[in-house]
mmCIF file of C-alpha atoms in Angstrom:
data_model
loop_
_atom_site.group_PDB
_atom_site.id
_atom_site.type_symbol
_atom_site.label_atom_id
_atom_site.label_comp_id
_atom_site.label_asym_id
_atom_site.label_seq_id
_atom_site.Cartn_x
_atom_site.Cartn_y
_atom_site.Cartn_z
ATOM 1 C CA UNK A 1 -0.041 -0.018 -0.020
ATOM 2 C CA UNK A 2 1.569 3.419 -1.279
ATOM 3 C CA UNK A 3 1.246 6.563 0.967
ATOM 4 C CA UNK A 4 -0.571 9.294 -0.389
ATOM 5 C CA UNK A 5 1.953 12.382 -1.271
ATOM 6 C CA UNK A 6 0.560 15.433 0.999
ATOM 7 C CA UNK A 7 1.013 18.934 -0.376
ATOM 8 C CA UNK A 8 3.502 21.266 1.271
ATOM 9 C CA UNK A 9 2.086 23.229 4.168
ATOM 10 C CA UNK A 10 1.799 26.902 3.197
ATOM 11 C CA UNK A 11 3.719 29.186 4.768
ATOM 12 C CA UNK A 12 2.000 31.070 7.874
ATOM 13 C CA UNK A 13 0.605 34.273 6.514
ATOM 14 C CA UNK A 14 1.946 36.400 9.106
ATOM 15 C CA UNK A 15 5.415 35.395 8.059
ATOM 16 C CA UNK A 16 4.703 37.417 5.167
ATOM 17 C CA UNK A 17 2.104 39.938 6.794
ATOM 18 C CA UNK A 18 4.712 41.112 9.207
ATOM 19 C CA UNK A 19 7.782 42.275 6.935
ATOM 20 C CA UNK A 20 5.096 43.905 4.452
ATOM 21 C CA UNK A 21 3.815 45.688 7.353
ATOM 22 C CA UNK A 22 6.991 46.879 8.549
ATOM 23 C CA UNK A 23 7.400 48.421 5.049
ATOM 24 C CA UNK A 24 4.446 49.985 5.162
ATOM 25 C CA UNK A 25 5.267 51.448 8.543
ATOM 26 C CA UNK A 26 8.746 52.830 7.277
ATOM 27 C CA UNK A 27 7.354 54.510 4.342
ATOM 28 C CA UNK A 28 4.695 56.088 6.568
ATOM 29 C CA UNK A 29 7.814 57.028 8.675
ATOM 30 C CA UNK A 30 9.529 58.232 5.899
ATOM 31 C CA UNK A 31 7.586 61.689 5.698
ATOM 32 C CA UNK A 32 8.853 62.965 9.195
ATOM 33 C CA UNK A 33 12.364 61.685 8.590
ATOM 34 C CA UNK A 34 12.430 63.391 5.163
ATOM 35 C CA UNK A 35 11.171 66.402 7.028
ATOM 36 C CA UNK A 36 13.717 66.242 9.633
ATOM 37 C CA UNK A 37 16.843 66.046 7.406
ATOM 38 C CA UNK A 38 15.852 68.211 4.500
ATOM 39 C CA UNK A 39 15.754 71.827 4.297
ATOM 40 C CA UNK A 40 14.612 74.012 1.397
ATOM 41 C CA UNK A 41 18.092 74.544 0.204
ATOM 42 C CA UNK A 42 19.294 70.767 0.427
ATOM 43 C CA UNK A 43 16.221 69.036 -1.387
ATOM 44 C CA UNK A 44 18.392 67.805 -4.451
ATOM 45 C CA UNK A 45 21.535 67.501 -2.238
ATOM 46 C CA UNK A 46 19.584 64.835 -0.018
ATOM 47 C CA UNK A 47 18.021 63.020 -2.698
ATOM 48 C CA UNK A 48 21.477 62.558 -4.451
ATOM 49 C CA UNK A 49 22.630 61.271 -0.867
ATOM 50 C CA UNK A 50 20.025 59.118 -0.417
ATOM 51 C CA UNK A 51 19.479 57.040 -3.462
ATOM 52 C CA UNK A 52 23.441 57.414 -4.588
ATOM 53 C CA UNK A 53 24.035 55.591 -1.408
ATOM 54 C CA UNK A 54 21.687 52.219 -2.209
ATOM 55 C CA UNK A 55 22.497 52.257 -5.907
ATOM 56 C CA UNK A 56 25.650 50.666 -5.990
ATOM 57 C CA UNK A 57 24.220 47.798 -3.656
ATOM 58 C CA UNK A 58 21.522 47.421 -6.176
ATOM 59 C CA UNK A 59 23.631 47.251 -8.725
ATOM 60 C CA UNK A 60 26.061 44.883 -7.362
ATOM 61 C CA UNK A 61 23.129 42.511 -6.267
ATOM 62 C CA UNK A 62 21.552 42.643 -10.016
ATOM 63 C CA UNK A 63 24.753 43.082 -11.873
ATOM 64 C CA UNK A 64 23.625 39.725 -13.724
ATOM 65 C CA UNK A 65 20.500 40.879 -14.419
ATOM 66 C CA UNK A 66 21.463 44.070 -15.933
ATOM 67 C CA UNK A 67 23.557 42.730 -18.419
ATOM 68 C CA UNK A 68 20.698 40.650 -19.830
ATOM 69 C CA UNK A 69 18.573 43.959 -20.171
ATOM 70 C CA UNK A 70 18.273 44.885 -24.024
ATOM 71 C CA UNK A 71 18.679 48.323 -25.158
ATOM 72 C CA UNK A 72 14.811 49.316 -25.563
ATOM 73 C CA UNK A 73 14.555 47.770 -22.291
ATOM 74 C CA UNK A 74 17.490 50.462 -20.766
ATOM 75 C CA UNK A 75 15.406 53.172 -22.797
ATOM 76 C CA UNK A 76 12.017 52.228 -20.829
ATOM 77 C CA UNK A 77 13.667 51.965 -17.567
ATOM 78 C CA UNK A 78 15.339 55.166 -18.051
ATOM 79 C CA UNK A 79 12.097 56.681 -19.140
ATOM 80 C CA UNK A 80 10.614 55.559 -16.030
ATOM 81 C CA UNK A 81 13.119 56.896 -14.178
ATOM 82 C CA UNK A 82 12.668 60.237 -15.400
ATOM 83 C CA UNK A 83 9.173 60.638 -14.454
ATOM 84 C CA UNK A 84 10.357 58.793 -11.087
ATOM 85 C CA UNK A 85 12.643 61.616 -10.319
ATOM 86 C CA UNK A 86 9.765 64.035 -10.887
ATOM 87 C CA UNK A 87 8.052 61.958 -8.371
ATOM 88 C CA UNK A 88 10.784 62.188 -5.496
ATOM 89 C CA UNK A 89 11.197 65.921 -6.118
ATOM 90 C CA UNK A 90 7.479 66.672 -5.767
ATOM 91 C CA UNK A 91 7.236 64.701 -2.466
ATOM 92 C CA UNK A 92 10.678 66.235 -1.132
ATOM 93 C CA UNK A 93 10.097 69.428 -1.845
ATOM 94 C CA UNK A 94 6.112 68.954 -0.973
ATOM 95 C CA UNK A 95 6.925 67.510 2.589
ATOM 96 C CA UNK A 96 9.304 70.605 3.212
ATOM 97 C CA UNK A 97 6.415 72.818 2.806
ATOM 98 C CA UNK A 98 3.647 70.740 5.105
ATOM 99 C CA UNK A 99 3.481 68.537 7.694
ATOM 100 C CA UNK A 100 4.296 64.693 7.631
ATOM 101 C CA UNK A 101 0.846 63.949 8.275
ATOM 102 C CA UNK A 102 -0.781 65.833 5.444
ATOM 103 C CA UNK A 103 1.909 64.610 3.183
ATOM 104 C CA UNK A 104 1.407 60.966 4.028
ATOM 105 C CA UNK A 105 -2.415 61.160 3.606
ATOM 106 C CA UNK A 106 -2.420 63.211 0.648
ATOM 107 C CA UNK A 107 -0.150 60.840 -1.108
ATOM 108 C CA UNK A 108 -2.318 58.074 -0.328
ATOM 109 C CA UNK A 109 -4.665 59.542 -3.506
ATOM 110 C CA UNK A 110 -2.576 57.663 -5.813
ATOM 111 C CA UNK A 111 -4.835 54.431 -5.317
ATOM 112 C CA UNK A 112 -7.934 56.797 -6.218
ATOM 113 C CA UNK A 113 -6.280 58.343 -9.020
ATOM 114 C CA UNK A 114 -4.998 55.553 -10.848
ATOM 115 C CA UNK A 115 -8.026 53.366 -11.464
ATOM 116 C CA UNK A 116 -9.787 56.507 -12.411
ATOM 117 C CA UNK A 117 -6.888 57.387 -14.810
ATOM 118 C CA UNK A 118 -6.903 53.981 -16.089
ATOM 119 C CA UNK A 119 -10.812 53.966 -16.772
ATOM 120 C CA UNK A 120 -10.215 56.960 -18.780
ATOM 121 C CA UNK A 121 -7.294 55.450 -20.701
ATOM 122 C CA UNK A 122 -9.567 52.531 -21.250
ATOM 123 C CA UNK A 123 -12.872 54.249 -21.729
ATOM 124 C CA UNK A 124 -14.584 52.012 -19.022
ATOM 125 C CA UNK A 125 -16.790 54.089 -16.678
ATOM 126 C CA UNK A 126 -15.928 53.214 -13.157
ATOM 127 C CA UNK A 127 -18.501 51.837 -10.694
ATOM 128 C CA UNK A 128 -20.615 54.232 -8.871
ATOM 129 C CA UNK A 129 -19.146 52.888 -5.682
ATOM 130 C CA UNK A 130 -15.631 53.860 -6.629
ATOM 131 C CA UNK A 131 -16.841 57.421 -7.708
ATOM 132 C CA UNK A 132 -18.318 57.734 -4.184
ATOM 133 C CA UNK A 133 -15.042 56.580 -2.619
ATOM 134 C CA UNK A 134 -12.912 59.168 -4.755
ATOM 135 C CA UNK A 135 -15.335 61.927 -3.916
ATOM 136 C CA UNK A 136 -15.102 60.969 -0.055
ATOM 137 C CA UNK A 137 -11.380 61.137 -0.305
ATOM 138 C CA UNK A 138 -11.395 64.539 -2.154
ATOM 139 C CA UNK A 139 -13.741 66.092 0.675
ATOM 140 C CA UNK A 140 -10.889 64.671 2.956
ATOM 141 C CA UNK A 141 -7.950 66.080 1.851
ATOM 142 C CA UNK A 142 -10.212 69.512 1.658
ATOM 143 C CA UNK A 143 -10.936 69.330 5.147
ATOM 144 C CA UNK A 144 -7.433 67.901 5.722
ATOM 145 C CA UNK A 145 -5.714 70.847 4.306
ATOM 146 C CA UNK A 146 -7.981 73.158 6.312
ATOM 147 C CA UNK A 147 -7.411 71.931 9.794
ATOM 148 C CA UNK A 148 -6.094 75.518 10.948
ATOM 149 C CA UNK A 149 -9.358 77.232 9.350
ATOM 150 C CA UNK A 150 -10.507 77.487 5.493
ATOM 151 C CA UNK A 151 -7.346 78.787 3.809
ATOM 152 C CA UNK A 152 -6.026 78.260 0.954
ATOM 153 C CA UNK A 153 -3.921 74.782 0.724
ATOM 154 C CA UNK A 154 -0.296 75.283 1.408
ATOM 155 C CA UNK A 155 2.337 74.840 -1.334
ATOM 156 C CA UNK A 156 3.300 71.913 0.369
ATOM 157 C CA UNK A 157 -0.381 70.395 0.375
ATOM 158 C CA UNK A 158 -0.277 71.059 -3.792
ATOM 159 C CA UNK A 159 2.948 69.963 -4.448
ATOM 160 C CA UNK A 160 1.855 66.714 -2.711
ATOM 161 C CA UNK A 161 -1.393 66.255 -4.608
ATOM 162 C CA UNK A 162 1.292 66.832 -7.975
ATOM 163 C CA UNK A 163 3.055 63.823 -6.504
ATOM 164 C CA UNK A 164 0.161 61.584 -6.501
ATOM 165 C CA UNK A 165 -0.587 62.343 -9.937
ATOM 166 C CA UNK A 166 2.687 61.861 -10.891
ATOM 167 C CA UNK A 167 2.719 58.368 -8.912
ATOM 168 C CA UNK A 168 -0.249 57.484 -10.991
ATOM 169 C CA UNK A 169 1.504 58.405 -14.390
ATOM 170 C CA UNK A 170 4.519 56.401 -13.663
ATOM 171 C CA UNK A 171 1.958 53.268 -12.574
ATOM 172 C CA UNK A 172 0.010 53.630 -16.419
ATOM 173 C CA UNK A 173 3.315 54.275 -18.331
ATOM 174 C CA UNK A 174 4.876 51.077 -16.354
ATOM 175 C CA UNK A 175 1.711 49.190 -17.528
ATOM 176 C CA UNK A 176 1.968 50.207 -21.078
ATOM 177 C CA UNK A 177 5.679 50.459 -21.733
ATOM 178 C CA UNK A 178 6.061 47.154 -23.497
ATOM 179 C CA UNK A 179 9.826 47.230 -23.421
ATOM 180 C CA UNK A 180 9.877 46.948 -19.661
ATOM 181 C CA UNK A 181 7.129 44.053 -19.710
ATOM 182 C CA UNK A 182 8.582 40.991 -18.420
ATOM 183 C CA UNK A 183 11.840 42.401 -17.379
ATOM 184 C CA UNK A 184 13.137 41.513 -13.852
ATOM 185 C CA UNK A 185 12.294 43.784 -11.153
ATOM 186 C CA UNK A 186 15.519 44.522 -9.635
ATOM 187 C CA UNK A 187 17.399 45.736 -12.753
ATOM 188 C CA UNK A 188 14.695 47.745 -14.032
ATOM 189 C CA UNK A 189 14.550 49.282 -10.607
ATOM 190 C CA UNK A 190 18.184 50.069 -10.582
ATOM 191 C CA UNK A 191 18.124 51.600 -13.598
ATOM 192 C CA UNK A 192 15.206 53.671 -12.906
ATOM 193 C CA UNK A 193 16.653 55.029 -9.475
ATOM 194 C CA UNK A 194 20.093 55.571 -11.771
ATOM 195 C CA UNK A 195 18.286 57.797 -14.093
ATOM 196 C CA UNK A 196 16.634 59.731 -11.265
ATOM 197 C CA UNK A 197 19.985 59.963 -9.530
ATOM 198 C CA UNK A 198 21.756 61.391 -12.736
ATOM 199 C CA UNK A 199 18.713 64.149 -13.005
ATOM 200 C CA UNK A 200 19.038 65.181 -9.412
ATOM 201 C CA UNK A 201 22.798 65.331 -9.638
ATOM 202 C CA UNK A 202 22.380 67.788 -12.842
ATOM 203 C CA UNK A 203 20.152 69.863 -11.162
ATOM 204 C CA UNK A 204 22.367 70.244 -8.340
ATOM 205 C CA UNK A 205 25.141 71.392 -10.562
ATOM 206 C CA UNK A 206 23.103 74.242 -12.137
ATOM 207 C CA UNK A 207 23.872 77.318 -10.199
ATOM 208 C CA UNK A 208 21.255 78.698 -7.507
ATOM 209 C CA UNK A 209 19.714 75.132 -7.060
ATOM 210 C CA UNK A 210 20.855 74.910 -3.381
ATOM 211 C CA UNK A 211 23.559 73.175 -1.489
ATOM 212 C CA UNK A 212 26.057 70.459 -3.093
ATOM 213 C CA UNK A 213 25.647 67.047 -1.869
ATOM 214 C CA UNK A 214 29.164 67.170 -0.091
ATOM 215 C CA UNK A 215 28.498 70.534 1.840
ATOM 216 C CA UNK A 216 24.989 69.123 3.087
ATOM 217 C CA UNK A 217 26.939 66.097 4.189
ATOM 218 C CA UNK A 218 29.485 68.405 5.775
ATOM 219 C CA UNK A 219 26.613 70.125 7.724
ATOM 220 C CA UNK A 220 24.975 67.112 9.116
ATOM 221 C CA UNK A 221 24.415 66.409 12.567
ATOM 222 C CA UNK A 222 24.461 62.702 13.868
ATOM 223 C CA UNK A 223 20.706 62.980 13.851
ATOM 224 C CA UNK A 224 20.572 64.150 10.326
ATOM 225 C CA UNK A 225 22.841 60.958 9.568
ATOM 226 C CA UNK A 226 20.402 58.617 11.087
ATOM 227 C CA UNK A 227 17.481 60.115 9.409
ATOM 228 C CA UNK A 228 19.354 59.807 6.092
ATOM 229 C CA UNK A 229 20.451 56.287 6.701
ATOM 230 C CA UNK A 230 16.791 55.477 7.469
ATOM 231 C CA UNK A 231 15.630 56.533 4.074
ATOM 232 C CA UNK A 232 18.414 55.080 2.419
ATOM 233 C CA UNK A 233 18.299 51.545 4.059
ATOM 234 C CA UNK A 234 14.989 50.766 5.531
ATOM 235 C CA UNK A 235 12.715 53.404 3.208
ATOM 236 C CA UNK A 236 14.229 52.050 0.053
ATOM 237 C CA UNK A 237 16.650 48.959 0.411
ATOM 238 C CA UNK A 238 14.599 47.003 2.964
ATOM 239 C CA UNK A 239 11.543 48.004 1.135
ATOM 240 C CA UNK A 240 12.473 47.063 -2.092
ATOM 241 C CA UNK A 241 13.824 43.854 -1.363
ATOM 242 C CA UNK A 242 10.743 42.923 1.033
ATOM 243 C CA UNK A 243 8.431 43.520 -1.619
ATOM 244 C CA UNK A 244 10.260 41.181 -4.227
ATOM 245 C CA UNK A 245 10.028 38.474 -1.653
ATOM 246 C CA UNK A 246 6.817 38.982 -0.607
ATOM 247 C CA UNK A 247 5.089 39.248 -4.117
ATOM 248 C CA UNK A 248 6.035 35.613 -4.548
ATOM 249 C CA UNK A 249 4.520 34.273 -1.377
ATOM 250 C CA UNK A 250 1.490 36.225 -0.901
ATOM 251 C CA UNK A 251 -1.468 37.400 -3.305
ATOM 252 C CA UNK A 252 -0.912 40.815 -5.086
ATOM 253 C CA UNK A 253 -4.499 41.880 -3.407
ATOM 254 C CA UNK A 254 -3.098 41.023 -0.135
ATOM 255 C CA UNK A 255 0.447 42.898 -0.704
ATOM 256 C CA UNK A 256 -1.645 46.142 -1.999
ATOM 257 C CA UNK A 257 -3.973 45.981 1.122
ATOM 258 C CA UNK A 258 -1.088 45.855 3.672
ATOM 259 C CA UNK A 259 1.107 48.507 1.979
ATOM 260 C CA UNK A 260 -2.277 50.577 1.550
ATOM 261 C CA UNK A 261 -1.950 51.021 5.137
ATOM 262 C CA UNK A 262 0.823 53.681 4.829
ATOM 263 C CA UNK A 263 -1.156 56.648 5.360
ATOM 264 C CA UNK A 264 -2.308 55.053 8.680
ATOM 265 C CA UNK A 265 1.335 54.998 9.563
ATOM 266 C CA UNK A 266 2.238 58.342 8.390
ATOM 267 C CA UNK A 267 -0.773 60.077 10.515
ATOM 268 C CA UNK A 268 0.276 57.785 13.616
ATOM 269 C CA UNK A 269 4.334 58.748 13.508
ATOM 270 C CA UNK A 270 3.520 62.812 12.107
ATOM 271 C CA UNK A 271 0.909 62.802 15.012
ATOM 272 C CA UNK A 272 2.873 60.782 18.163
ATOM 273 C CA UNK A 273 6.447 61.475 17.114
ATOM 274 C CA UNK A 274 6.576 64.506 15.486
ATOM 275 C CA UNK A 275 3.992 66.135 17.601
ATOM 276 C CA UNK A 276 1.777 67.433 14.999
ATOM 277 C CA UNK A 277 -1.784 68.700 15.159
ATOM 278 C CA UNK A 278 -4.571 68.219 12.874
ATOM 279 C CA UNK A 279 -7.316 69.983 14.620
ATOM 280 C CA UNK A 280 -10.915 68.470 14.630
ATOM 281 C CA UNK A 281 -11.711 69.710 10.773
ATOM 282 C CA UNK A 282 -8.174 68.006 9.806
ATOM 283 C CA UNK A 283 -8.806 64.746 11.840
ATOM 284 C CA UNK A 284 -12.512 64.326 10.203
ATOM 285 C CA UNK A 285 -10.408 65.056 6.499
ATOM 286 C CA UNK A 286 -7.680 62.464 7.432
ATOM 287 C CA UNK A 287 -10.288 60.042 8.284
ATOM 288 C CA UNK A 288 -12.482 60.555 5.314
ATOM 289 C CA UNK A 289 -9.300 59.972 3.190
ATOM 290 C CA UNK A 290 -8.384 56.954 4.736
ATOM 291 C CA UNK A 291 -12.010 55.736 4.300
ATOM 292 C CA UNK A 292 -12.148 56.708 0.999
ATOM 293 C CA UNK A 293 -9.184 55.184 -0.254
ATOM 294 C CA UNK A 294 -9.944 51.690 1.558
ATOM 295 C CA UNK A 295 -13.421 51.892 0.162
ATOM 296 C CA UNK A 296 -12.017 52.989 -3.269
ATOM 297 C CA UNK A 297 -9.630 49.965 -3.122
ATOM 298 C CA UNK A 298 -12.073 47.565 -2.642
ATOM 299 C CA UNK A 299 -14.409 48.897 -5.170
ATOM 300 C CA UNK A 300 -11.825 49.015 -7.984
ATOM 301 C CA UNK A 301 -11.396 45.222 -7.160
#
């Protein structure tokens, strides 16, 4: 009598969920970290230092895959890198001019903008529930930016809104750029970040654009270095490799759901550690943003 082969036991879900939640947490904390280490005159320098530090690690880890990229894939990844540089510029300048809490909540509108843009491109009508969720999120952002009274949104709020739109463009271009489809994530990310660092370095070299990277680094305090290393090691390297690891062990929906908690962490870190105050109107707005993006994510499925 032969024994029946039993299927291999599935890994416990929490073994994958915990690292993904850690990624969402460090991403949420990244807005306060970036705000602490960056000033109006050091945005470009900090971006060069942040990504220039991790780029060699990514290049070494994916050196074989980089050699296998075709010329078209290099061009496609470079194009995506240009868009990515715009995203980081908008986000970093935005967080300098607004609160970390606002930044994390407003950028979460990407989860609403992306399906709406996808519907516009494909000329399909989004579900009514999703439209209602989008309206809820937009109302939430309006209230969020009026926590201190009904005034015009700050420049930082508007920059974060543009960053959310830029993230949407990045997702849509990546999904439709045939040259990068099927390529490994590691070399594509390396080329994208490399292209972005080149953009930041060129802008740094232009007169009147702020401090040079070496001047900013020389003026860093130990706390500044800790913040920069947190952004480089945890918010970039750790986050990227955990996503690559988790996506092979979980479903895309579950990964998206867990990473979608980023705005919750951003609000918690900004309020608890950053001492930021939203006020009653801002709290209601933040709650509506979270509710609307969560509702919209479910409706988009």
